[in-house]
Amino acid sequence: MNVLEERILKDGVVKEGNVLKVDSFLNHQCDVELFDAMAKEWAKRFAGKQINKILTIEASGIGMACIAAKQFHCSVVFAKKYKSINIDGDMYISQVESFTHKETNQVIVSKKFLNEDDRVLIIDDFLANGAALQGLISIVNQAGGRVEGIGIAIEKGFQPGGKFIRNLGYQLESLAIVDDMDWKTGTITLRKQD
Ligand code: 5GP
């Protein structure tokens, strides 16, 4: 069991509506030593890939993406969320339906920071239905870059995103996969990984 999995079992809180709260260590208060261990694990799993940029989405992905970037010696670009904006030609843009807030955001990245030379590792904190990842993949495709891999902290394996993204052929590495959780009992069941 890796350190993230241990921490989820110790401090993760299951909420109604298939939401796992990990704000004491991952996405409100940030345990940077944990982020460092996660970054090293992603570096191992994506060894040999020519990654020159990490792309994430604000806000929760930014901290872990920055720590991961130290392993890959590259920059981080984070997609910004807006409820609606007037698009000018300088932005890549996609629509993302938020799992936690049930609203659709426009997600944008400036054309200055992503282009056809980029070999991108996408990083995010959670994978549920896969909407956030599809938005980020679309942005890399608009730029003409290549998605070399996708690193997720926590995949909820009982939701469809992981299967969908793997079926598209991407190397998706989730450090913890929750196969089941029950808000009434607080039980969290993790998938066994090598
Ligand atoms: P998806 O787009 O895959 O449906 O959901 C991924 C996004 O929704 C992540 O960026 C994350 O911010 C949020 N999210 C999805 N499920 C959870 C969850 O169980 N807990 C928390 N804290 N965030 C979640």
PDB file of C-alpha atoms and ligand atoms in Angstrom:
ATOM      1  CA  MET A   1       0.000   0.000   0.000  1.00  0.00           C
ATOM      2  CA  ASN A   2       1.471   3.389  -0.950  1.00  0.00           C
ATOM      3  CA  VAL A   3       1.479   6.468   1.298  1.00  0.00           C
ATOM      4  CA  LEU A   4      -1.473   8.092  -0.440  1.00  0.00           C
ATOM      5  CA  GLU A   5      -3.586   4.961  -0.018  1.00  0.00           C
ATOM      6  CA  GLU A   6      -2.663   4.773   3.678  1.00  0.00           C
ATOM      7  CA  ARG A   7      -3.570   8.431   4.128  1.00  0.00           C
ATOM      8  CA  ILE A   8      -6.944   8.058   2.401  1.00  0.00           C
ATOM      9  CA  LEU A   9      -7.866   5.219   4.752  1.00  0.00           C
ATOM     10  CA  LYS A  10      -6.677   7.227   7.762  1.00  0.00           C
ATOM     11  CA  ASP A  11      -8.021  10.714   6.976  1.00  0.00           C
ATOM     12  CA  GLY A  12     -10.422  10.479   4.002  1.00  0.00           C
ATOM     13  CA  VAL A  13     -14.061  11.215   4.812  1.00  0.00           C
ATOM     14  CA  VAL A  14     -16.898   9.839   2.687  1.00  0.00           C
ATOM     15  CA  LYS A  15     -19.721  12.271   1.957  1.00  0.00           C
ATOM     16  CA  GLU A  16     -23.154  11.685   0.498  1.00  0.00           C
ATOM     17  CA  GLY A  17     -23.232  11.893  -3.311  1.00  0.00           C
ATOM     18  CA  ASN A  18     -20.063   9.877  -3.996  1.00  0.00           C
ATOM     19  CA  VAL A  19     -17.767  12.619  -2.763  1.00  0.00           C
ATOM     20  CA  LEU A  20     -14.578  11.753  -0.909  1.00  0.00           C
ATOM     21  CA  LYS A  21     -13.270  14.568   1.258  1.00  0.00           C
ATOM     22  CA  VAL A  22      -9.498  14.709   1.483  1.00  0.00           C
ATOM     23  CA  ASP A  23      -9.153  18.363   2.361  1.00  0.00           C
ATOM     24  CA  SER A  24      -6.992  17.739   5.422  1.00  0.00           C
ATOM     25  CA  PHE A  25      -4.063  16.601   3.251  1.00  0.00           C
ATOM     26  CA  LEU A  26      -4.718  16.974  -0.486  1.00  0.00           C
ATOM     27  CA  ASN A  27      -6.855  19.845  -1.648  1.00  0.00           C
ATOM     28  CA  HIS A  28      -7.272  22.436   1.076  1.00  0.00           C
ATOM     29  CA  GLN A  29      -4.508  21.805   3.579  1.00  0.00           C
ATOM     30  CA  CYS A  30      -1.681  20.348   1.497  1.00  0.00           C
ATOM     31  CA  ASP A  31       0.759  17.750   2.828  1.00  0.00           C
ATOM     32  CA  VAL A  32       3.770  18.610   0.726  1.00  0.00           C
ATOM     33  CA  GLU A  33       5.793  15.584   1.873  1.00  0.00           C
ATOM     34  CA  LEU A  34       2.941  13.433   0.604  1.00  0.00           C
ATOM     35  CA  PHE A  35       2.936  15.394  -2.692  1.00  0.00           C
ATOM     36  CA  ASP A  36       6.666  14.694  -2.942  1.00  0.00           C
ATOM     37  CA  ALA A  37       6.127  10.934  -2.556  1.00  0.00           C
ATOM     38  CA  MET A  38       3.328  11.061  -5.141  1.00  0.00           C
ATOM     39  CA  ALA A  39       5.560  12.982  -7.554  1.00  0.00           C
ATOM     40  CA  LYS A  40       8.302  10.347  -7.224  1.00  0.00           C
ATOM     41  CA  GLU A  41       5.802   7.578  -7.937  1.00  0.00           C
ATOM     42  CA  TRP A  42       4.553   9.373 -11.086  1.00  0.00           C
ATOM     43  CA  ALA A  43       8.175   9.893 -12.165  1.00  0.00           C
ATOM     44  CA  LYS A  44       8.705   6.120 -11.871  1.00  0.00           C
ATOM     45  CA  ARG A  45       5.525   5.258 -13.754  1.00  0.00           C
ATOM     46  CA  PHE A  46       6.230   7.727 -16.575  1.00  0.00           C
ATOM     47  CA  ALA A  47       9.973   7.051 -16.780  1.00  0.00           C
ATOM     48  CA  GLY A  48      11.206   7.171 -20.362  1.00  0.00           C
ATOM     49  CA  LYS A  49       8.486   9.552 -21.549  1.00  0.00           C
ATOM     50  CA  GLN A  50       9.707  12.822 -23.014  1.00  0.00           C
ATOM     51  CA  ILE A  51       7.608  15.173 -20.912  1.00  0.00           C
ATOM     52  CA  ASN A  52       8.318  18.887 -21.198  1.00  0.00           C
ATOM     53  CA  LYS A  53       5.149  20.332 -19.642  1.00  0.00           C
ATOM     54  CA  ILE A  54       2.596  19.524 -16.975  1.00  0.00           C
ATOM     55  CA  LEU A  55      -0.990  20.654 -17.461  1.00  0.00           C
ATOM     56  CA  THR A  56      -3.481  20.766 -14.605  1.00  0.00           C
ATOM     57  CA  ILE A  57      -6.669  22.613 -13.697  1.00  0.00           C
ATOM     58  CA  GLU A  58      -7.215  25.174 -10.973  1.00  0.00           C
ATOM     59  CA  ALA A  59      -7.288  25.059  -8.081  1.00  0.00           C
ATOM     60  CA  SER A  60      -6.706  21.678  -6.475  1.00  0.00           C
ATOM     61  CA  GLY A  61      -4.295  20.301  -9.059  1.00  0.00           C
ATOM     62  CA  ILE A  62      -1.806  23.146  -8.896  1.00  0.00           C
ATOM     63  CA  GLY A  63       0.095  22.242  -5.718  1.00  0.00           C
ATOM     64  CA  MET A  64       0.698  18.605  -6.608  1.00  0.00           C
ATOM     65  CA  ALA A  65       1.502  19.500 -10.222  1.00  0.00           C
ATOM     66  CA  CYS A  66       4.197  21.949  -9.078  1.00  0.00           C
ATOM     67  CA  ILE A  67       5.827  19.345  -6.849  1.00  0.00           C
ATOM     68  CA  ALA A  68       5.621  16.797  -9.693  1.00  0.00           C
ATOM     69  CA  ALA A  69       7.252  19.298 -12.044  1.00  0.00           C
ATOM     70  CA  LYS A  70      10.419  19.168  -9.946  1.00  0.00           C
ATOM     71  CA  GLN A  71      10.710  15.468 -10.865  1.00  0.00           C
ATOM     72  CA  PHE A  72      10.146  16.114 -14.571  1.00  0.00           C
ATOM     73  CA  HIS A  73      12.174  19.373 -14.650  1.00  0.00           C
ATOM     74  CA  CYS A  74       9.469  21.190 -16.549  1.00  0.00           C
ATOM     75  CA  SER A  75       6.927  23.996 -16.214  1.00  0.00           C
ATOM     76  CA  VAL A  76       3.343  23.727 -15.040  1.00  0.00           C
ATOM     77  CA  VAL A  77       0.445  25.352 -16.838  1.00  0.00           C
ATOM     78  CA  PHE A  78      -2.908  25.367 -15.133  1.00  0.00           C
ATOM     79  CA  ALA A  79      -6.193  25.746 -16.958  1.00  0.00           C
ATOM     80  CA  LYS A  80      -8.362  28.537 -15.564  1.00  0.00           C
ATOM     81  CA  LYS A  81     -12.086  28.163 -14.975  1.00  0.00           C
ATOM     82  CA  TYR A  82     -14.649  30.796 -15.869  1.00  0.00           C
ATOM     83  CA  LYS A  83     -18.444  30.615 -15.748  1.00  0.00           C
ATOM     84  CA  SER A  84     -18.503  32.422 -19.054  1.00  0.00           C
ATOM     85  CA  ILE A  85     -16.098  34.631 -20.910  1.00  0.00           C
ATOM     86  CA  ASN A  86     -15.889  36.326 -24.232  1.00  0.00           C
ATOM     87  CA  ILE A  87     -13.408  34.279 -26.122  1.00  0.00           C
ATOM     88  CA  ASP A  88     -10.692  36.062 -27.970  1.00  0.00           C
ATOM     89  CA  GLY A  89      -8.358  34.291 -30.347  1.00  0.00           C
ATOM     90  CA  ASP A  90      -5.531  33.987 -27.853  1.00  0.00           C
ATOM     91  CA  MET A  91      -7.003  31.144 -25.825  1.00  0.00           C
ATOM     92  CA  TYR A  92      -7.617  27.445 -26.118  1.00  0.00           C
ATOM     93  CA  ILE A  93     -10.998  26.755 -24.607  1.00  0.00           C
ATOM     94  CA  SER A  94     -13.152  23.791 -23.615  1.00  0.00           C
ATOM     95  CA  GLN A  95     -16.309  23.178 -21.596  1.00  0.00           C
ATOM     96  CA  VAL A  96     -16.088  21.166 -18.385  1.00  0.00           C
ATOM     97  CA  GLU A  97     -18.983  20.089 -16.209  1.00  0.00           C
ATOM     98  CA  SER A  98     -17.891  20.210 -12.587  1.00  0.00           C
ATOM     99  CA  PHE A  99     -18.508  16.992 -10.658  1.00  0.00           C
ATOM    100  CA  THR A 100     -18.543  18.633  -7.237  1.00  0.00           C
ATOM    101  CA  HIS A 101     -20.433  21.829  -8.110  1.00  0.00           C
ATOM    102  CA  LYS A 102     -22.732  20.542 -10.879  1.00  0.00           C
ATOM    103  CA  GLU A 103     -22.121  23.528 -13.105  1.00  0.00           C
ATOM    104  CA  THR A 104     -20.409  23.985 -16.445  1.00  0.00           C
ATOM    105  CA  ASN A 105     -17.266  26.053 -16.639  1.00  0.00           C
ATOM    106  CA  GLN A 106     -15.284  27.279 -19.552  1.00  0.00           C
ATOM    107  CA  VAL A 107     -11.717  26.184 -19.105  1.00  0.00           C
ATOM    108  CA  ILE A 108      -9.038  28.218 -20.809  1.00  0.00           C
ATOM    109  CA  VAL A 109      -5.303  28.173 -21.439  1.00  0.00           C
ATOM    110  CA  SER A 110      -3.415  30.954 -23.146  1.00  0.00           C
ATOM    111  CA  LYS A 111      -1.936  30.014 -26.527  1.00  0.00           C
ATOM    112  CA  LYS A 112       1.328  31.489 -25.254  1.00  0.00           C
ATOM    113  CA  PHE A 113       1.873  28.553 -22.913  1.00  0.00           C
ATOM    114  CA  LEU A 114       1.025  25.448 -24.952  1.00  0.00           C
ATOM    115  CA  ASN A 115       1.978  24.568 -28.516  1.00  0.00           C
ATOM    116  CA  GLU A 116       2.699  21.757 -30.974  1.00  0.00           C
ATOM    117  CA  ASP A 117       6.135  21.075 -29.465  1.00  0.00           C
ATOM    118  CA  ASP A 118       4.689  20.184 -26.082  1.00  0.00           C
ATOM    119  CA  ARG A 119       4.737  16.618 -24.716  1.00  0.00           C
ATOM    120  CA  VAL A 120       2.307  16.935 -21.876  1.00  0.00           C
ATOM    121  CA  LEU A 121       1.683  15.124 -18.617  1.00  0.00           C
ATOM    122  CA  ILE A 122      -1.795  15.937 -17.324  1.00  0.00           C
ATOM    123  CA  ILE A 123      -2.140  15.881 -13.520  1.00  0.00           C
ATOM    124  CA  ASP A 124      -5.296  16.190 -11.417  1.00  0.00           C
ATOM    125  CA  ASP A 125      -6.439  15.351  -7.914  1.00  0.00           C
ATOM    126  CA  PHE A 126      -9.556  13.278  -8.724  1.00  0.00           C
ATOM    127  CA  LEU A 127     -10.973  11.295 -11.597  1.00  0.00           C
ATOM    128  CA  ALA A 128     -14.725  10.663 -11.447  1.00  0.00           C
ATOM    129  CA  ASN A 129     -16.675  10.900 -14.713  1.00  0.00           C
ATOM    130  CA  GLY A 130     -13.710  12.127 -16.709  1.00  0.00           C
ATOM    131  CA  ALA A 131     -15.095  15.529 -17.753  1.00  0.00           C
ATOM    132  CA  ALA A 132     -12.129  17.510 -16.403  1.00  0.00           C
ATOM    133  CA  LEU A 133      -9.663  15.196 -18.171  1.00  0.00           C
ATOM    134  CA  GLN A 134     -11.555  15.344 -21.448  1.00  0.00           C
ATOM    135  CA  GLY A 135     -11.428  19.143 -21.263  1.00  0.00           C
ATOM    136  CA  LEU A 136      -7.676  19.129 -20.642  1.00  0.00           C
ATOM    137  CA  ILE A 137      -7.029  16.572 -23.402  1.00  0.00           C
ATOM    138  CA  SER A 138      -9.044  18.738 -25.788  1.00  0.00           C
ATOM    139  CA  ILE A 139      -6.885  21.748 -24.914  1.00  0.00           C
ATOM    140  CA  VAL A 140      -3.655  19.826 -25.637  1.00  0.00           C
ATOM    141  CA  ASN A 141      -5.150  18.644 -28.940  1.00  0.00           C
ATOM    142  CA  GLN A 142      -6.159  22.201 -29.890  1.00  0.00           C
ATOM    143  CA  ALA A 143      -2.548  23.228 -29.295  1.00  0.00           C
ATOM    144  CA  GLY A 144      -1.304  20.404 -31.523  1.00  0.00           C
ATOM    145  CA  GLY A 145       0.703  18.954 -28.621  1.00  0.00           C
ATOM    146  CA  ARG A 146       0.743  15.348 -27.425  1.00  0.00           C
ATOM    147  CA  VAL A 147      -0.599  13.876 -24.204  1.00  0.00           C
ATOM    148  CA  GLU A 148       2.212  11.598 -23.003  1.00  0.00           C
ATOM    149  CA  GLY A 149       0.395  10.484 -19.901  1.00  0.00           C
ATOM    150  CA  ILE A 150      -2.142  11.279 -17.217  1.00  0.00           C
ATOM    151  CA  GLY A 151      -1.369  11.200 -13.501  1.00  0.00           C
ATOM    152  CA  ILE A 152      -4.283  11.163 -11.080  1.00  0.00           C
ATOM    153  CA  ALA A 153      -4.082  11.133  -7.300  1.00  0.00           C
ATOM    154  CA  ILE A 154      -7.431   9.462  -6.586  1.00  0.00           C
ATOM    155  CA  GLU A 155      -9.553   7.652  -9.157  1.00  0.00           C
ATOM    156  CA  LYS A 156     -13.042   6.637  -8.128  1.00  0.00           C
ATOM    157  CA  GLY A 157     -13.095   3.301  -9.896  1.00  0.00           C
ATOM    158  CA  PHE A 158     -16.833   2.875  -9.549  1.00  0.00           C
ATOM    159  CA  GLN A 159     -17.399   5.904 -11.778  1.00  0.00           C
ATOM    160  CA  PRO A 160     -16.884   5.707 -15.544  1.00  0.00           C
ATOM    161  CA  GLY A 161     -14.027   8.175 -16.185  1.00  0.00           C
ATOM    162  CA  GLY A 162     -11.083   5.792 -15.763  1.00  0.00           C
ATOM    163  CA  LYS A 163     -12.409   3.167 -18.139  1.00  0.00           C
ATOM    164  CA  PHE A 164     -13.366   5.799 -20.706  1.00  0.00           C
ATOM    165  CA  ILE A 165      -9.956   7.495 -20.676  1.00  0.00           C
ATOM    166  CA  ARG A 166      -8.024   4.176 -20.773  1.00  0.00           C
ATOM    167  CA  ASN A 167     -10.177   3.066 -23.719  1.00  0.00           C
ATOM    168  CA  LEU A 168      -9.002   6.162 -25.590  1.00  0.00           C
ATOM    169  CA  GLY A 169      -5.490   4.684 -25.323  1.00  0.00           C
ATOM    170  CA  TYR A 170      -3.890   7.041 -22.805  1.00  0.00           C
ATOM    171  CA  GLN A 171      -1.468   5.857 -20.130  1.00  0.00           C
ATOM    172  CA  LEU A 172      -3.478   6.763 -17.054  1.00  0.00           C
ATOM    173  CA  GLU A 173      -1.745   6.256 -13.709  1.00  0.00           C
ATOM    174  CA  SER A 174      -3.913   6.687 -10.638  1.00  0.00           C
ATOM    175  CA  LEU A 175      -2.003   6.420  -7.368  1.00  0.00           C
ATOM    176  CA  ALA A 176      -5.092   5.268  -5.490  1.00  0.00           C
ATOM    177  CA  ILE A 177      -8.251   3.722  -6.894  1.00  0.00           C
ATOM    178  CA  VAL A 178     -11.347   3.700  -4.716  1.00  0.00           C
ATOM    179  CA  ASP A 179     -13.537   0.795  -5.768  1.00  0.00           C
ATOM    180  CA  ASP A 180     -16.283   1.414  -3.277  1.00  0.00           C
ATOM    181  CA  MET A 181     -17.240   3.836  -0.544  1.00  0.00           C
ATOM    182  CA  ASP A 182     -20.203   4.159   1.774  1.00  0.00           C
ATOM    183  CA  TRP A 183     -21.038   7.449   3.440  1.00  0.00           C
ATOM    184  CA  LYS A 184     -23.302   5.756   5.984  1.00  0.00           C
ATOM    185  CA  THR A 185     -20.582   3.512   7.406  1.00  0.00           C
ATOM    186  CA  GLY A 186     -17.590   5.606   6.298  1.00  0.00           C
ATOM    187  CA  THR A 187     -16.063   2.523   4.631  1.00  0.00           C
ATOM    188  CA  ILE A 188     -13.553   3.059   1.812  1.00  0.00           C
ATOM    189  CA  THR A 189     -12.457   0.070  -0.305  1.00  0.00           C
ATOM    190  CA  LEU A 190      -9.274   0.509  -2.331  1.00  0.00           C
ATOM    191  CA  ARG A 191      -8.309  -1.523  -5.388  1.00  0.00           C
ATOM    192  CA  LYS A 192      -5.151  -3.593  -4.876  1.00  0.00           C
ATOM    193  CA  GLN A 193      -2.333  -2.255  -7.057  1.00  0.00           C
ATOM    194  CA  ASP A 194       1.169  -3.666  -7.624  1.00  0.00           C
TER     195      ASP A 194
HETATM  196  P1  5GP B   1     -14.668  14.438 -13.280  1.00  0.00           P
HETATM  197  O1  5GP B   1     -14.513  15.591 -14.201  1.00  0.00           O
HETATM  198  O2  5GP B   1     -13.726  13.305 -13.573  1.00  0.00           O
HETATM  199  O3  5GP B   1     -16.099  13.977 -13.153  1.00  0.00           O
HETATM  200  O4  5GP B   1     -14.312  14.977 -11.827  1.00  0.00           O
HETATM  201  C1  5GP B   1     -13.006  15.388 -11.551  1.00  0.00           C
HETATM  202  C2  5GP B   1     -12.983  16.707 -10.855  1.00  0.00           C
HETATM  203  O5  5GP B   1     -14.052  16.822  -9.915  1.00  0.00           O
HETATM  204  C3  5GP B   1     -11.682  16.858 -10.085  1.00  0.00           C
HETATM  205  O6  5GP B   1     -10.938  17.894 -10.677  1.00  0.00           O
HETATM  206  C4  5GP B   1     -12.097  17.190  -8.663  1.00  0.00           C
HETATM  207  O7  5GP B   1     -11.826  18.550  -8.408  1.00  0.00           O
HETATM  208  C5  5GP B   1     -13.581  16.969  -8.589  1.00  0.00           C
HETATM  209  N1  5GP B   1     -13.958  15.730  -7.870  1.00  0.00           N
HETATM  210  C6  5GP B   1     -14.532  14.621  -8.397  1.00  0.00           C
HETATM  211  N2  5GP B   1     -14.824  13.724  -7.464  1.00  0.00           N
HETATM  212  C7  5GP B   1     -14.410  14.252  -6.294  1.00  0.00           C
HETATM  213  C8  5GP B   1     -14.447  13.772  -4.932  1.00  0.00           C
HETATM  214  O8  5GP B   1     -14.931  12.677  -4.603  1.00  0.00           O
HETATM  215  N3  5GP B   1     -13.924  14.602  -3.976  1.00  0.00           N
HETATM  216  C9  5GP B   1     -13.384  15.812  -4.297  1.00  0.00           C
HETATM  217  N4  5GP B   1     -12.882  16.527  -3.272  1.00  0.00           N
HETATM  218  N5  5GP B   1     -13.349  16.292  -5.558  1.00  0.00           N
HETATM  219  C10 5GP B   1     -13.856  15.531  -6.552  1.00  0.00           C
END
